PDB file of C-alpha atoms and ligand atoms in Angstrom:
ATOM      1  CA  UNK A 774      78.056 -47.926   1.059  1.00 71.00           C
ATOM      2  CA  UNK A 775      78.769 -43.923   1.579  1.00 92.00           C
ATOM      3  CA  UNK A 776      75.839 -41.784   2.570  1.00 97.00           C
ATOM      4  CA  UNK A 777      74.726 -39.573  -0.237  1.00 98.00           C
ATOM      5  CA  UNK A 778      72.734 -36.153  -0.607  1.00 98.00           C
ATOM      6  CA  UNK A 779      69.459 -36.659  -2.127  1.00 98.00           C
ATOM      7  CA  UNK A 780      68.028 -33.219  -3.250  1.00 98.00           C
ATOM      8  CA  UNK A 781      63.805 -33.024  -3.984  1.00 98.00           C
ATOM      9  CA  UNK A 782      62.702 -30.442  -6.009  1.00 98.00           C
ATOM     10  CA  UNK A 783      59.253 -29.105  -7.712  1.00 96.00           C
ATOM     11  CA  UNK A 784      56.489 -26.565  -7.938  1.00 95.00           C
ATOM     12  CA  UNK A 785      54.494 -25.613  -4.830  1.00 92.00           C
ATOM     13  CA  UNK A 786      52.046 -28.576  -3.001  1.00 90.00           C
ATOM     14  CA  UNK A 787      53.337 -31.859  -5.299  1.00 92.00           C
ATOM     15  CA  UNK A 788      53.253 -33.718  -2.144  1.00 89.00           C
ATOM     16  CA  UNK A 789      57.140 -33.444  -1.780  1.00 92.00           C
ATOM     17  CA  UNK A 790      57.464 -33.178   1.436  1.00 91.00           C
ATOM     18  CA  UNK A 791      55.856 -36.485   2.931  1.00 90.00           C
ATOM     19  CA  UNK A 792      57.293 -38.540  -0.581  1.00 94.00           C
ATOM     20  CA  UNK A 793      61.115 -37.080   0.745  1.00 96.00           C
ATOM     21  CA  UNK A 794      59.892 -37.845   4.671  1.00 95.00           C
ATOM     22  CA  UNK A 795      58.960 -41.186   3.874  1.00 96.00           C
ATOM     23  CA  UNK A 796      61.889 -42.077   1.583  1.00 97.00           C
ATOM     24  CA  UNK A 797      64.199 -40.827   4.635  1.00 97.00           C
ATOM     25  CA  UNK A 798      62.354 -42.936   6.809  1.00 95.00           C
ATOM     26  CA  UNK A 799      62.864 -45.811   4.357  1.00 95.00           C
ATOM     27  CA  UNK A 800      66.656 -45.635   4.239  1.00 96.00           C
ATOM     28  CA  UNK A 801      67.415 -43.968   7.572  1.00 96.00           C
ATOM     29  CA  UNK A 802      68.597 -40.697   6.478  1.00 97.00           C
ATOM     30  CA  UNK A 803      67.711 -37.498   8.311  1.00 96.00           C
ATOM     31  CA  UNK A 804      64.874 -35.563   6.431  1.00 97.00           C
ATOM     32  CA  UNK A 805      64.555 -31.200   5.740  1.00 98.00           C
ATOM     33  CA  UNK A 806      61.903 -29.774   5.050  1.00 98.00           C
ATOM     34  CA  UNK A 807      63.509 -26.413   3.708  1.00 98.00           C
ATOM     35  CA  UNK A 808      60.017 -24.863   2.919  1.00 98.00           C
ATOM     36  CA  UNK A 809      59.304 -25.171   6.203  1.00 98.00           C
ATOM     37  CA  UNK A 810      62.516 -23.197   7.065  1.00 98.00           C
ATOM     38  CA  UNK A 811      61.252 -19.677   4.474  1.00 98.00           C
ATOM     39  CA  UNK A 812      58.045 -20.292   5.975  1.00 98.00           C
ATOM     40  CA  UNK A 813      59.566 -19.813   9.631  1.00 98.00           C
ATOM     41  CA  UNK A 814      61.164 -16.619   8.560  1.00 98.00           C
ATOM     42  CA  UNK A 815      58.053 -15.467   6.817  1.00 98.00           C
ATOM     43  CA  UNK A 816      55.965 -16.151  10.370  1.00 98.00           C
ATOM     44  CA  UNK A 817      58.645 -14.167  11.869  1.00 98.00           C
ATOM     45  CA  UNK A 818      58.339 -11.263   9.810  1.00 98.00           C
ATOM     46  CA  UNK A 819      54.692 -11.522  10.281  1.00 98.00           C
ATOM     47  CA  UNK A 820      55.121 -11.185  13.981  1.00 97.00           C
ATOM     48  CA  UNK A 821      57.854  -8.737  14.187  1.00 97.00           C
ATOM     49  CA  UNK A 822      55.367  -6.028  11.474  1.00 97.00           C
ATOM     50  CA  UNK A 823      57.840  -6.185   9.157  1.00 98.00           C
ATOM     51  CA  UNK A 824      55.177  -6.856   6.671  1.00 98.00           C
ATOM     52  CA  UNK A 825      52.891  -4.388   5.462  1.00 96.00           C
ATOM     53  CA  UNK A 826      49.132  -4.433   5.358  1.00 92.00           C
ATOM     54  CA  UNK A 827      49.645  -3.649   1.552  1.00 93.00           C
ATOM     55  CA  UNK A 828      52.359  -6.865   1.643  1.00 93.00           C
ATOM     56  CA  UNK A 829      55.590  -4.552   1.306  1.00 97.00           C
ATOM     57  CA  UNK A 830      57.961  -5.884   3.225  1.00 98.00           C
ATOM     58  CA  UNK A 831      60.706  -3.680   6.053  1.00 98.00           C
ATOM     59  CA  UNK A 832      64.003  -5.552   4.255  1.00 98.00           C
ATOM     60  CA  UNK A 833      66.315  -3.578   6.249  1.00 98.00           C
ATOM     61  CA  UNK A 834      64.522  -4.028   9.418  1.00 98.00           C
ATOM     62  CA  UNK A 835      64.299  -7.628   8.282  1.00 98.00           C
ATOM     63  CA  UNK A 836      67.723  -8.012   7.063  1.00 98.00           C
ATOM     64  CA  UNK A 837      68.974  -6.104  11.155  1.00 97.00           C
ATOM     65  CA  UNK A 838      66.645  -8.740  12.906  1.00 97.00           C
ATOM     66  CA  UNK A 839      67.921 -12.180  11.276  1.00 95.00           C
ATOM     67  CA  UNK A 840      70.846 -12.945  13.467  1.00 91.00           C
ATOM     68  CA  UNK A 841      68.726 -13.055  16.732  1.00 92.00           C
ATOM     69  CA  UNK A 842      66.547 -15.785  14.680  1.00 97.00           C
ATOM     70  CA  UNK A 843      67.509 -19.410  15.640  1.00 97.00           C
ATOM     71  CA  UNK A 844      65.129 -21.962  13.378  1.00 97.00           C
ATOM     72  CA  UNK A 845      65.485 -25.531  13.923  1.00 97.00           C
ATOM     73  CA  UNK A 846      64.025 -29.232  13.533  1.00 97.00           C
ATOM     74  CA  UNK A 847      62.611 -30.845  17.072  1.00 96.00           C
ATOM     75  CA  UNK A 848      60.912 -33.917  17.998  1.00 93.00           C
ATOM     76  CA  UNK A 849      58.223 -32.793  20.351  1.00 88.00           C
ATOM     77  CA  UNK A 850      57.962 -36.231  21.894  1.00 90.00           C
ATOM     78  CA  UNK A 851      59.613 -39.851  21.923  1.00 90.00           C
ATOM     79  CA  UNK A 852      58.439 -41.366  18.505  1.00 87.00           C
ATOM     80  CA  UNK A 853      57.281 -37.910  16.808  1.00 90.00           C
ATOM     81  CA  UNK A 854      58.286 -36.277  13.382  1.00 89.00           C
ATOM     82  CA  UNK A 855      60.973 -33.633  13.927  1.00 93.00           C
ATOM     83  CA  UNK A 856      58.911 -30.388  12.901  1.00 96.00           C
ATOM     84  CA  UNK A 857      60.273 -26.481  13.022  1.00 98.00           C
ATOM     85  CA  UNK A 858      61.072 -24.260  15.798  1.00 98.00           C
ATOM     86  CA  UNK A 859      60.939 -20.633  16.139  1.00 98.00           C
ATOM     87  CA  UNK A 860      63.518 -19.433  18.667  1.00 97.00           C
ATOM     88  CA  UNK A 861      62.630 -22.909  20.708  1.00 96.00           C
ATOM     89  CA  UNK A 862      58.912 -22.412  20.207  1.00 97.00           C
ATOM     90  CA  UNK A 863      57.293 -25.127  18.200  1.00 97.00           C
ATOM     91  CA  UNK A 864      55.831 -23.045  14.927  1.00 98.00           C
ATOM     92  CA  UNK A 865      54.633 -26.574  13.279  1.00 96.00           C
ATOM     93  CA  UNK A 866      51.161 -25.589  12.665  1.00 93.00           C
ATOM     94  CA  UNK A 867      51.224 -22.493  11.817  1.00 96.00           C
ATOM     95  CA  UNK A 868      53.767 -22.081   9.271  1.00 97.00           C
ATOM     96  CA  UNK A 869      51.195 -23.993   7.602  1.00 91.00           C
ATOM     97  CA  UNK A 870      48.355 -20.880   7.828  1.00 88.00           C
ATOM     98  CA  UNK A 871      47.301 -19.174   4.598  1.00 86.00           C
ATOM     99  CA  UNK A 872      48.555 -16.013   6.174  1.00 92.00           C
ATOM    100  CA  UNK A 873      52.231 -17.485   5.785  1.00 95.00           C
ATOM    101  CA  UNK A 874      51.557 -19.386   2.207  1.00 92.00           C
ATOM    102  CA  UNK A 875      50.418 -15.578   0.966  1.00 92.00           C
ATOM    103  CA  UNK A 876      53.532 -13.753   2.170  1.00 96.00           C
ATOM    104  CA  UNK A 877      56.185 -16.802   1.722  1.00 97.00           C
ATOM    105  CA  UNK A 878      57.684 -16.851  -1.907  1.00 96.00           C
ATOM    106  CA  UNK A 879      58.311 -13.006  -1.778  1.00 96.00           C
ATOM    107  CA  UNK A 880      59.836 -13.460   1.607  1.00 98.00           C
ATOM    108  CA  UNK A 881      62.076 -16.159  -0.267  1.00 98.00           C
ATOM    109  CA  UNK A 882      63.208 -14.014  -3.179  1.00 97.00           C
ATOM    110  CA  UNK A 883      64.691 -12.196  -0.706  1.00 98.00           C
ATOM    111  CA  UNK A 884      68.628 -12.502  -1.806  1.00 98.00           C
ATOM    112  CA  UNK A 885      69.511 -12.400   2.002  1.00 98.00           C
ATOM    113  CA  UNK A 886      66.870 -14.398   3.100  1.00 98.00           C
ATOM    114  CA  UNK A 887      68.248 -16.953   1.177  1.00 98.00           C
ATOM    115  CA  UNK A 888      72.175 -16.918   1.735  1.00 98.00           C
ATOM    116  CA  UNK A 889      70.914 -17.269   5.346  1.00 98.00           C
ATOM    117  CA  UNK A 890      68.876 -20.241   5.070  1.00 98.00           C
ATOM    118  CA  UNK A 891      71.370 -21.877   2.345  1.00 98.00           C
ATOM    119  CA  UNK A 892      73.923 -21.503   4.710  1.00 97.00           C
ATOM    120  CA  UNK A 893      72.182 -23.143   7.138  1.00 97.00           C
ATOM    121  CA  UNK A 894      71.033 -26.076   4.796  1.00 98.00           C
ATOM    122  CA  UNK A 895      74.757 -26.818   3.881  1.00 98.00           C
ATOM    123  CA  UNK A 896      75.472 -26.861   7.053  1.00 98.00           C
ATOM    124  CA  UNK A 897      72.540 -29.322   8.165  1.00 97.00           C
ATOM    125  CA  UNK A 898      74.235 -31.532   5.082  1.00 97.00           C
ATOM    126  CA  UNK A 899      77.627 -31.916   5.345  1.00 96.00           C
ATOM    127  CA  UNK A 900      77.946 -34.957   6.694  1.00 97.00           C
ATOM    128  CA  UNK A 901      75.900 -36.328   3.578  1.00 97.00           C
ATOM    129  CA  UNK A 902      72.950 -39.184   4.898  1.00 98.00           C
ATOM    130  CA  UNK A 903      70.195 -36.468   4.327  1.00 98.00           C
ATOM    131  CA  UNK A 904      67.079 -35.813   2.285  1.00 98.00           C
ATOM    132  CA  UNK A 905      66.548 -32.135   1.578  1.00 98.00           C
ATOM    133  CA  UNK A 906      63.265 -30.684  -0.444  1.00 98.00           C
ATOM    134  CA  UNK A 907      63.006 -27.340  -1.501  1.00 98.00           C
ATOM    135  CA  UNK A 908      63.185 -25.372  -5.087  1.00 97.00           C
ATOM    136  CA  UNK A 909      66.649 -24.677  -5.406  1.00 98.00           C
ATOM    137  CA  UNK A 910      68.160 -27.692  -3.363  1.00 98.00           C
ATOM    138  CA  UNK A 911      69.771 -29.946  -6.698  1.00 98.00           C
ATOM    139  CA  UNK A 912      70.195 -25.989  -8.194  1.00 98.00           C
ATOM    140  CA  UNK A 913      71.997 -23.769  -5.811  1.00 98.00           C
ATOM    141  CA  UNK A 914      71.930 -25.524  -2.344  1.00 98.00           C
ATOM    142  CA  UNK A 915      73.394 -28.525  -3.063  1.00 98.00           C
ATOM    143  CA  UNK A 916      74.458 -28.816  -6.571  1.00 98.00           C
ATOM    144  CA  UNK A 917      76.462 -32.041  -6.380  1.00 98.00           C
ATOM    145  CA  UNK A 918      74.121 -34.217  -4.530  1.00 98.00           C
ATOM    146  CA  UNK A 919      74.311 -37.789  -5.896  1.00 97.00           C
ATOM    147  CA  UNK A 920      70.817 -37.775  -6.726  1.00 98.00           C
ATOM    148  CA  UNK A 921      68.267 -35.186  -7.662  1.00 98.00           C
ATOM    149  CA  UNK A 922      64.656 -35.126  -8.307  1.00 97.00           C
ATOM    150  CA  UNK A 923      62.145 -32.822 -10.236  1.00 97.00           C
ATOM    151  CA  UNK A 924      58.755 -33.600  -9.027  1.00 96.00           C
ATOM    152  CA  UNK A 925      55.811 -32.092 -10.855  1.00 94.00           C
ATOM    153  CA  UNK A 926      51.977 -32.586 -11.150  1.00 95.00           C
ATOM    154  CA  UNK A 927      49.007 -30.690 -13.004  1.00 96.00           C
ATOM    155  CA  UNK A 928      48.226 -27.599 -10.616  1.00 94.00           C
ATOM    156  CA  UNK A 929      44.527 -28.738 -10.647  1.00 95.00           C
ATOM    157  CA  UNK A 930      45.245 -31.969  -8.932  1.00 96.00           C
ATOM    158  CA  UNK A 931      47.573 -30.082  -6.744  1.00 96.00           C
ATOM    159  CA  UNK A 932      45.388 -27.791  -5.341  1.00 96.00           C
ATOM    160  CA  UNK A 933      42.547 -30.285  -4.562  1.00 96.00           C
ATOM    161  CA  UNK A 934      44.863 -32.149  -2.994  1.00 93.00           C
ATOM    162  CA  UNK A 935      45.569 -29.053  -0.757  1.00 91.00           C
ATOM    163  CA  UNK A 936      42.394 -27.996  -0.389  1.00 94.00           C
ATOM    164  CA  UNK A 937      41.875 -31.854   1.036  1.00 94.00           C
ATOM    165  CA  UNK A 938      44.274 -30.962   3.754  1.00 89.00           C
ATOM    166  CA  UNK A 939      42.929 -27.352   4.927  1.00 89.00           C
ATOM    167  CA  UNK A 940      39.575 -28.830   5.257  1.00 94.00           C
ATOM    168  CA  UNK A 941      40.876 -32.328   7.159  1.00 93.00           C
ATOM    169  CA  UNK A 942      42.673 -29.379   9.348  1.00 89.00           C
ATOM    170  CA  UNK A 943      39.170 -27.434  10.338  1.00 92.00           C
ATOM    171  CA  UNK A 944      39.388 -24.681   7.357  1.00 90.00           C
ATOM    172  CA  UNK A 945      36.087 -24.650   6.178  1.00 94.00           C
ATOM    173  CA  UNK A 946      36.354 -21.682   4.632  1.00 93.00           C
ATOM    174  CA  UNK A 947      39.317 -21.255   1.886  1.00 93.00           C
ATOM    175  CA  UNK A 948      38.152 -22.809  -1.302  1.00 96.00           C
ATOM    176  CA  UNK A 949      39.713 -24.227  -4.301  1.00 97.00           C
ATOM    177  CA  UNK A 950      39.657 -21.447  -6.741  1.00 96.00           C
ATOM    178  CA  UNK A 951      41.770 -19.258  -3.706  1.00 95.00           C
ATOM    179  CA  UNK A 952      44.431 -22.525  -3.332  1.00 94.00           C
ATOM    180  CA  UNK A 953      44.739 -22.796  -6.985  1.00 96.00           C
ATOM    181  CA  UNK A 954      45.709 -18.937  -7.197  1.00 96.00           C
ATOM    182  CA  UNK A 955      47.824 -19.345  -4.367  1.00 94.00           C
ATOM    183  CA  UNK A 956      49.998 -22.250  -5.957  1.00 94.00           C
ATOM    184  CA  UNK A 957      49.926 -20.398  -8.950  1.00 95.00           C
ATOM    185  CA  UNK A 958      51.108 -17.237  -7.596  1.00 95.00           C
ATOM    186  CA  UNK A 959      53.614 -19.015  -5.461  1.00 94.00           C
ATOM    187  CA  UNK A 960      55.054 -21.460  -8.496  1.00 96.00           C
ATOM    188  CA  UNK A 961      55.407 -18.015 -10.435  1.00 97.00           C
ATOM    189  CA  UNK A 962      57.265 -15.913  -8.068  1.00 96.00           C
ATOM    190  CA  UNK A 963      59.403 -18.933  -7.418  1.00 96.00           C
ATOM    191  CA  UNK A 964      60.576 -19.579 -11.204  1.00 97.00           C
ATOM    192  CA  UNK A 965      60.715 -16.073 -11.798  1.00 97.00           C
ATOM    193  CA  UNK A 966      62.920 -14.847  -9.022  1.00 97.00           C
ATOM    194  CA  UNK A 967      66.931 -13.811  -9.671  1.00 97.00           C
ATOM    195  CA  UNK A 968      68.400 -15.760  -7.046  1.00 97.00           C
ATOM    196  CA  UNK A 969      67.839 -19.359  -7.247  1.00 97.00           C
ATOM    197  CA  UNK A 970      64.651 -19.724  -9.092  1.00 97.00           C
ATOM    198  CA  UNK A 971      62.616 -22.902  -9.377  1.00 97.00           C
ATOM    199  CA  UNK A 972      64.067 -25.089 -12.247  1.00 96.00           C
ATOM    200  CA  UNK A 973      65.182 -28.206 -13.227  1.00 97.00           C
ATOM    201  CA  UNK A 974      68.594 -29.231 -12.485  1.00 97.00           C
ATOM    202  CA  UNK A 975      69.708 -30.909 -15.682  1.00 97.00           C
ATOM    203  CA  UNK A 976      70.409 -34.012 -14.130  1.00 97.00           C
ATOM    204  CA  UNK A 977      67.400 -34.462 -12.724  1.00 97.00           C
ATOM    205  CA  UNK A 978      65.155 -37.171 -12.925  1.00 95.00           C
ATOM    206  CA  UNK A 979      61.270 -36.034 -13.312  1.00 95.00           C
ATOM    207  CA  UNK A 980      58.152 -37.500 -11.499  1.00 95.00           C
ATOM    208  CA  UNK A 981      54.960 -36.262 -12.557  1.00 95.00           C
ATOM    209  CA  UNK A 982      52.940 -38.295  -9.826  1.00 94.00           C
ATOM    210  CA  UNK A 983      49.548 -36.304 -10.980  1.00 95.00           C
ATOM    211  CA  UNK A 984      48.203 -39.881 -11.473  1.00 95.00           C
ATOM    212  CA  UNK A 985      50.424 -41.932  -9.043  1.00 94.00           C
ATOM    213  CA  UNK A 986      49.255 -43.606  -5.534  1.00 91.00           C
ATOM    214  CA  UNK A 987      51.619 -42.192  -2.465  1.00 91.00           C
ATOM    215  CA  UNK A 988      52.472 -45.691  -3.010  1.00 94.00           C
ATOM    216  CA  UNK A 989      54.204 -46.238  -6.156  1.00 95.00           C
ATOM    217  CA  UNK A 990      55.398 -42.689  -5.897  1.00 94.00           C
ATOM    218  CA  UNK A 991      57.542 -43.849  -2.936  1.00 94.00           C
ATOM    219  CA  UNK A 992      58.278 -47.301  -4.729  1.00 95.00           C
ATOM    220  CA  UNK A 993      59.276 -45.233  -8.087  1.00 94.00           C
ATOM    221  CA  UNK A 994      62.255 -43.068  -5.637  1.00 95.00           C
ATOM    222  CA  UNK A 995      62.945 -45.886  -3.273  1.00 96.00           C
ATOM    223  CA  UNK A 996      64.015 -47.764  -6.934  1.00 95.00           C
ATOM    224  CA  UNK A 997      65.799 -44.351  -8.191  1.00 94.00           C
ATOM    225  CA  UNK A 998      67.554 -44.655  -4.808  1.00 97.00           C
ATOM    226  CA  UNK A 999      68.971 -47.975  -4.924  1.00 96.00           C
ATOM    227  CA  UNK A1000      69.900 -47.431  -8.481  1.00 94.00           C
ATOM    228  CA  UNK A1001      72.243 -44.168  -7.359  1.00 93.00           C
ATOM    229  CA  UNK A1002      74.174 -46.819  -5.327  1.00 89.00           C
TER     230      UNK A1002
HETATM  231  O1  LIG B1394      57.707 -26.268   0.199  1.00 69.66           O
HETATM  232  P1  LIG B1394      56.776 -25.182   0.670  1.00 69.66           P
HETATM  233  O2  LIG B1394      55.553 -25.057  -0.197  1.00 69.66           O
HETATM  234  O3  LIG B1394      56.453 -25.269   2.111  1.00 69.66           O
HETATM  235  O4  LIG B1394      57.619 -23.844   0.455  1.00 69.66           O
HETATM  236  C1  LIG B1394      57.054 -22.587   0.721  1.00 69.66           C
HETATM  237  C2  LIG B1394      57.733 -21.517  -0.111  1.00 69.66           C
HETATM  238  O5  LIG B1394      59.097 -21.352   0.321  1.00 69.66           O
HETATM  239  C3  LIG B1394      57.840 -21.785  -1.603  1.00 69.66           C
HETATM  240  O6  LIG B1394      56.677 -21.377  -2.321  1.00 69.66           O
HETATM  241  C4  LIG B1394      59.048 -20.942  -2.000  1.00 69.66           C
HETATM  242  O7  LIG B1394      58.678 -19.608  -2.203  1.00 69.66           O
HETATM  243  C5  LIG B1394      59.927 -21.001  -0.772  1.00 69.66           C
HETATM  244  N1  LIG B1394      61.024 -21.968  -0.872  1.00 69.66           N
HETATM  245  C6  LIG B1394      62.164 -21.590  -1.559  1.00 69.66           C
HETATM  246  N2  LIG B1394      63.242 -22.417  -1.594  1.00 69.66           N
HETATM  247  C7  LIG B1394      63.218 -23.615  -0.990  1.00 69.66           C
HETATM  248  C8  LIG B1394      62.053 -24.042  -0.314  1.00 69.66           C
HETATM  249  C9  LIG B1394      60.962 -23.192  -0.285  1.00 69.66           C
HETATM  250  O8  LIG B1394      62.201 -20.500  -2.129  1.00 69.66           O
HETATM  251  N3  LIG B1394      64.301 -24.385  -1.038  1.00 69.66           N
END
């Protein structure tokens, strides 16, 4: 059968990314991790002080400094997970910092920001065989992909979930009413913004996996999959 686009949307820490990882393992398809990508370019706007102490943001200084930015997926070992690279420095950790999760969704409203990255995203899917997650990927990135899916779960769940990982990772110290505001925050922006916004594509199907094992989540796409073909 003919390699298809599968597109993975929803709100901020639903557990997309290992669910689309895992299903791209499953069928052999190349996986992208597009958050990862507006979190790279928020990092690098972190680094270069194009972001204020008071969070404004330099756009034109931004905007001038985007071309010499080269963002990319590497293995960084035989038998590893391909994870992001900042101008061929591995960035895999801390794109994952609450400094970047603060700053990222008004990084990503940015209307150039994203023509950059969906340009690269089309790019990384033209040959089809790939499983992209994001907010606007069934919307605006790839709006004919064969399959699309809305995933969703109660913010409360979502947040102790995250909070699960910050402390597994050493982070003692954020707690769960400061992750909750931060999804919050983040989901907002990101259905709220003019270009691209967080929604539904209408031919979408919806997961709610608030009360689903990583298990029958991945069961519930691999048969959503299958039925595509
Ligand atoms: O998926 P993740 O939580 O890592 O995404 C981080 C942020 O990047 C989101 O909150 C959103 O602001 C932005 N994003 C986006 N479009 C995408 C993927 C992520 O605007 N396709």
């Amino acid at each position: 059968t003919d390699k298809i686009v599968v597109a993975i949307d929803g709100y901020s820490s639903c557990g997309k990314s290992s669910m689309a990882r895992t299903l791209a393992r499953n069928i052999g398809y190349i996986y992208v991790d597009t958050g990862a990508m507006y979190r790279g370019v928020t990092l690098f706007a972190l680094r270069e002080g194009l972001i204020h102490g008071d969070g404004t943001i330099d756009e034109a200084g931004l905007r001038a400094r985007l071309s010499g930015l080269s963002l990319t997926f590497q293995r960084s070992g035989e038998g590893e997970e391909p994870v992001l690279y900042l101008n061929g420095a591995c960035v895999a950790e801390e794109i994952r910092s609450m400094a970047v999760a603060s700053q990222v969704s008004p990084i990503a409203a940015l209307p150039f920001v994203r023509d950059f990255l969906t340009k690269e995203q089309q790019a990384m899917g033209q040959e089809k065989g790939i499983v992209m997650d994001g907010r606007d990927i069934g919307t605006a990135v790839f709006p004919k992909a064969e399959m699309k899916v809305f995933l969703t779960a109660d913010p409360k769940i979502r947040a102790e979930r995250r909070l699960k990982e910050l402390r597994a990772k050493g982070d003692e110290v954020t707690t769960l009413e400061e992750v909750l505001t931060n999804l919050e925050e983040r989901d907002y922006i990101d259905t709220h913004r003019a270009v691209a916004p967080l929604k539904q594509a209408p031919d979408a199907v919806v997961l709610d996996n608030s009360f689903l094992s990583i298990r029958e989540q991945d069961l519930m796409l691999r048969f959503a999959f299958e039925a595509v073909l």
